[in-house]
mmCIF file of C-alpha atoms in Angstrom:
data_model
loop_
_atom_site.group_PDB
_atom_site.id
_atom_site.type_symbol
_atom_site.label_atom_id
_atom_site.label_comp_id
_atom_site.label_asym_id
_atom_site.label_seq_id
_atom_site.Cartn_x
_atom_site.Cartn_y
_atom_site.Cartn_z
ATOM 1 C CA UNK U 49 -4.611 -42.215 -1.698
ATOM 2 C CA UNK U 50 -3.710 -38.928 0.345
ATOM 3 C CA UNK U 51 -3.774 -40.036 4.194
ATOM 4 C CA UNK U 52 -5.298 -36.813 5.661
ATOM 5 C CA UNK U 53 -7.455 -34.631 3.305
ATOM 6 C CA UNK U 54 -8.049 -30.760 4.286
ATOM 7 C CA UNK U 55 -10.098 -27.831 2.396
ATOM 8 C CA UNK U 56 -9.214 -24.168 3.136
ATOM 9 C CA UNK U 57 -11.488 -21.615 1.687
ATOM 10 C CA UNK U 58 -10.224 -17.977 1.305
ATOM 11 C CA UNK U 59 -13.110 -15.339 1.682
ATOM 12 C CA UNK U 60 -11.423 -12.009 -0.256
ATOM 13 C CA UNK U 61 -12.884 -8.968 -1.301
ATOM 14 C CA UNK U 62 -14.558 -10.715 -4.546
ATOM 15 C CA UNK U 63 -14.285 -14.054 -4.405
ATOM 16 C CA UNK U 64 -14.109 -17.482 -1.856
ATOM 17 C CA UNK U 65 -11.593 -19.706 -2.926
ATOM 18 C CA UNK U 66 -11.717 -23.237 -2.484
ATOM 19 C CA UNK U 67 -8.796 -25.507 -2.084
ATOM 20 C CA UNK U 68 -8.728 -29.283 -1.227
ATOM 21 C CA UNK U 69 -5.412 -30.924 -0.416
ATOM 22 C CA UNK U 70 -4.286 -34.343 1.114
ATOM 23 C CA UNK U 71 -1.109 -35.529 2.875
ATOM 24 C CA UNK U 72 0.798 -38.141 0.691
ATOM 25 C CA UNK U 73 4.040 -39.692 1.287
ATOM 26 C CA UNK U 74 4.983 -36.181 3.010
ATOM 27 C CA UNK U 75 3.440 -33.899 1.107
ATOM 28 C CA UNK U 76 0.824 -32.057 -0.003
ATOM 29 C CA UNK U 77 -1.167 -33.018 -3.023
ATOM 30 C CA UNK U 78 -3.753 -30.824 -4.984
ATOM 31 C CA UNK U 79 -7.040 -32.713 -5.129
ATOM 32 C CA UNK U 80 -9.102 -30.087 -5.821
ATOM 33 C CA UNK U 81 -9.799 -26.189 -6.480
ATOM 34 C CA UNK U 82 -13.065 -24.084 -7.214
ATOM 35 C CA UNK U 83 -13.972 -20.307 -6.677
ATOM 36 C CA UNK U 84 -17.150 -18.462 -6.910
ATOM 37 C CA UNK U 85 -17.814 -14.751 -6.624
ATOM 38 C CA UNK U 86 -19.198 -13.000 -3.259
ATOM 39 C CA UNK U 87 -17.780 -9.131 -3.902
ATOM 40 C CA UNK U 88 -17.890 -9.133 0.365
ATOM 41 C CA UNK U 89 -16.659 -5.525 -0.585
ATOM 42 C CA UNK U 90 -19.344 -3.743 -2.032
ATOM 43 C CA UNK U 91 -20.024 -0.576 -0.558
ATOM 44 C CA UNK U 92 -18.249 -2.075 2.245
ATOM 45 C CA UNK U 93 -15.544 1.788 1.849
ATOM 46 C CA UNK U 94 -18.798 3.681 1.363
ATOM 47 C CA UNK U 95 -21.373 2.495 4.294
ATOM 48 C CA UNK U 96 -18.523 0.442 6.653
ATOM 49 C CA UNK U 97 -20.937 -2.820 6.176
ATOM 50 C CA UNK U 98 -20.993 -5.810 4.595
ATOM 51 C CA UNK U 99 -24.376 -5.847 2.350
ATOM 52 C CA UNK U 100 -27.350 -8.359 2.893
ATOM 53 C CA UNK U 101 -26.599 -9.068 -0.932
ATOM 54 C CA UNK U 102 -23.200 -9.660 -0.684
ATOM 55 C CA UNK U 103 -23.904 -12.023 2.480
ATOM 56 C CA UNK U 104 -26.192 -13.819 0.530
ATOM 57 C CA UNK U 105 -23.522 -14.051 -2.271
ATOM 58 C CA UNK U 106 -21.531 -15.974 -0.039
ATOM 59 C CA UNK U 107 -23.519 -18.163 1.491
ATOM 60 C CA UNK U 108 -24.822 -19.323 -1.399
ATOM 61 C CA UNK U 109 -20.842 -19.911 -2.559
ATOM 62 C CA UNK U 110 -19.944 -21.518 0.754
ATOM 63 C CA UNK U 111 -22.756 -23.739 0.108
ATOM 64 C CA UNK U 112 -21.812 -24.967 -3.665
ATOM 65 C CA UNK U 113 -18.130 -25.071 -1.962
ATOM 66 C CA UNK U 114 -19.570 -27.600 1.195
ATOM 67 C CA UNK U 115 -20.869 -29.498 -1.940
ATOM 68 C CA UNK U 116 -17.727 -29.614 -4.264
ATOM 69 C CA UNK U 117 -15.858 -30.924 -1.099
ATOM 70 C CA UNK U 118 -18.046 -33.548 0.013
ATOM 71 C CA UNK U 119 -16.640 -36.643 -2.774
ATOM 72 C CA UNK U 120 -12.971 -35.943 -1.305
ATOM 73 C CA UNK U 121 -14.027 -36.715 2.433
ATOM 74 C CA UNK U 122 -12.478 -33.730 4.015
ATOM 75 C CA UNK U 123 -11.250 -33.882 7.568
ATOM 76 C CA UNK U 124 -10.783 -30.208 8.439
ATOM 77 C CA UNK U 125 -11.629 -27.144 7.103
ATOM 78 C CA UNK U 126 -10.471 -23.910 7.550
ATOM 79 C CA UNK U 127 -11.428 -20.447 6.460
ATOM 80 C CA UNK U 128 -9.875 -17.589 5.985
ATOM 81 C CA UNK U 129 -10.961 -13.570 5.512
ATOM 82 C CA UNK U 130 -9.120 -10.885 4.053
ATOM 83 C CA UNK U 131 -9.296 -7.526 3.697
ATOM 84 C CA UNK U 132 -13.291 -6.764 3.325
ATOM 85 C CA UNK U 133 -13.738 -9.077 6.704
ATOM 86 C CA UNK U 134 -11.369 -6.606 8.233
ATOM 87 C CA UNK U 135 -13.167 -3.585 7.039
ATOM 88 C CA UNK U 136 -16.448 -4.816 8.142
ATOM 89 C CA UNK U 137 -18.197 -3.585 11.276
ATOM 90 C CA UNK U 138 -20.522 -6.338 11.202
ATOM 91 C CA UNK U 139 -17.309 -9.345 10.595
ATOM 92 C CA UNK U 140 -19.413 -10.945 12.823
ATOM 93 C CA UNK U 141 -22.061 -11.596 10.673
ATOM 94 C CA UNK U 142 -19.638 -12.969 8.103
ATOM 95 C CA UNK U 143 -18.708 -15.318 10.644
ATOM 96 C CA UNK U 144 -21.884 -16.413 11.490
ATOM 97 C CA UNK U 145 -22.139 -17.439 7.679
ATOM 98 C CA UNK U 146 -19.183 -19.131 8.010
ATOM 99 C CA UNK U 147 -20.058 -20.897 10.793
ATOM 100 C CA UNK U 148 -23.498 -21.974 9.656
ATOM 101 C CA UNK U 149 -22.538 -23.223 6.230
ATOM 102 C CA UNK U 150 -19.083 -24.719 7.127
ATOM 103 C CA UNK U 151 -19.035 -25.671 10.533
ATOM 104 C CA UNK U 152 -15.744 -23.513 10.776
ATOM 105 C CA UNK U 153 -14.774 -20.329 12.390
ATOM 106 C CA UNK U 154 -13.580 -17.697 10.647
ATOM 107 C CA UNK U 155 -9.773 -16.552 10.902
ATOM 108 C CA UNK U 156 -9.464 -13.032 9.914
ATOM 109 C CA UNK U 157 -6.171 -12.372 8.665
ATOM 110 C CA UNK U 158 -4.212 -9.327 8.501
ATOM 111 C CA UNK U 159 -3.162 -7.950 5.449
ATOM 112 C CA UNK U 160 0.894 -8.608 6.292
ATOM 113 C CA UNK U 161 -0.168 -12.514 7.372
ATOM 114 C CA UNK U 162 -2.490 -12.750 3.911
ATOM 115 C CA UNK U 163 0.543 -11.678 2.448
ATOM 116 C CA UNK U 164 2.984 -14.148 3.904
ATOM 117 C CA UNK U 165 0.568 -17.107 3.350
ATOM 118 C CA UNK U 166 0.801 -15.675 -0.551
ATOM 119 C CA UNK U 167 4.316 -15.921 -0.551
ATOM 120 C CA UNK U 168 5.028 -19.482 1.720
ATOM 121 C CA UNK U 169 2.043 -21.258 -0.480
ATOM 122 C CA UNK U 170 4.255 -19.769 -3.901
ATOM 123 C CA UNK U 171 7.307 -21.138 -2.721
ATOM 124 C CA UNK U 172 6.330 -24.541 -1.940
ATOM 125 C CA UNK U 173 7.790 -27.590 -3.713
ATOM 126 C CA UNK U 174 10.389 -25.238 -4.829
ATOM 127 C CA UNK U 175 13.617 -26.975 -3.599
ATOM 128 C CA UNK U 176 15.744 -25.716 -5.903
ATOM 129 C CA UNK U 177 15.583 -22.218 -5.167
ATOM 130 C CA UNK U 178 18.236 -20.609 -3.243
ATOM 131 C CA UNK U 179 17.434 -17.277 -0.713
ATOM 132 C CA UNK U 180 16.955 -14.443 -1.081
ATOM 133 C CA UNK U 181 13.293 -14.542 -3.079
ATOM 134 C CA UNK U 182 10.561 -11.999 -3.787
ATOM 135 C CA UNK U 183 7.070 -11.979 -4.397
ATOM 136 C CA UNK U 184 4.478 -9.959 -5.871
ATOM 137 C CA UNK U 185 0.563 -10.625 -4.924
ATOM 138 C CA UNK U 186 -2.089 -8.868 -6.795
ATOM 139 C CA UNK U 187 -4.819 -9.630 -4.407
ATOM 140 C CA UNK U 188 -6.857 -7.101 -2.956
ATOM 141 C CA UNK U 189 -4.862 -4.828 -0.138
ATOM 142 C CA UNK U 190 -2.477 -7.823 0.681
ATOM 143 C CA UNK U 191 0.985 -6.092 -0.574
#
């Protein structure tokens, strides 16, 4: 049984990933995954805003994710935003979802850190790979 379980959810531009993970004889072990759709971004170019739609969107996914989480007894949770929480003039009331629903704060994430997170979380458990490596990540405005 992992020793140390965590959960990270990643708010993007159209969907909140979860992730739940647990430390097990030094490493880290998949336990769980689920996503829903928020689409944070709409109209977010157009009016600079997140929408009261879109907020609800995610609330009601952070909520299902709180749920999917609770059988694995998760010890820390962190959440992450990406580009549309960076766009937003009113981030803050993303993170007051966040907060509310998780517990957590947000950590906004640039688009060079979302992409280095893309490329570490790719490469792990891969041992036998020797330097130098590329990667390519199709998410939204991370490249």
């Amino acid at each position: 049984m992992p020793e140390h379980r965590i959960a990270t959810i990643d708010i993007g531009t159209n969907t909140a990933l979860l992730f739940v993970a647990g430390w097990e004889d030094g490493r880290l072990k998949d336990l769980h995954g689920a996503s829903g759709f928020v689409r944070l971004g709409e109209g977010v170019d157009a009016s600079g805003c997140v929408g009261q739609a879109a907020l609800e969107r995610l609330e009601s996914v952070l909520t299902h994710h709180m749920k999917e989480m609770a059988p694995w007894h998760v010890e820390t949770v962190i959440v992450t935003g990406t580009s549309a929480s960076r766009d937003a003039a009113n981030a803050d009331d993303i993170r007051s979802v966040v907060r509310r629903i998780t517990g957590s704060d947000l950590t906004i994430r640039s688009g060079d850190q979302g992409a280095a997170a893309t490329f570490e979380g790719g490469m792990a458990g891969l041992e036998d790979f020797d330097p130098p490596w590329q990667g390519l990540s199709e998410g939204t405005r991370v490249t």
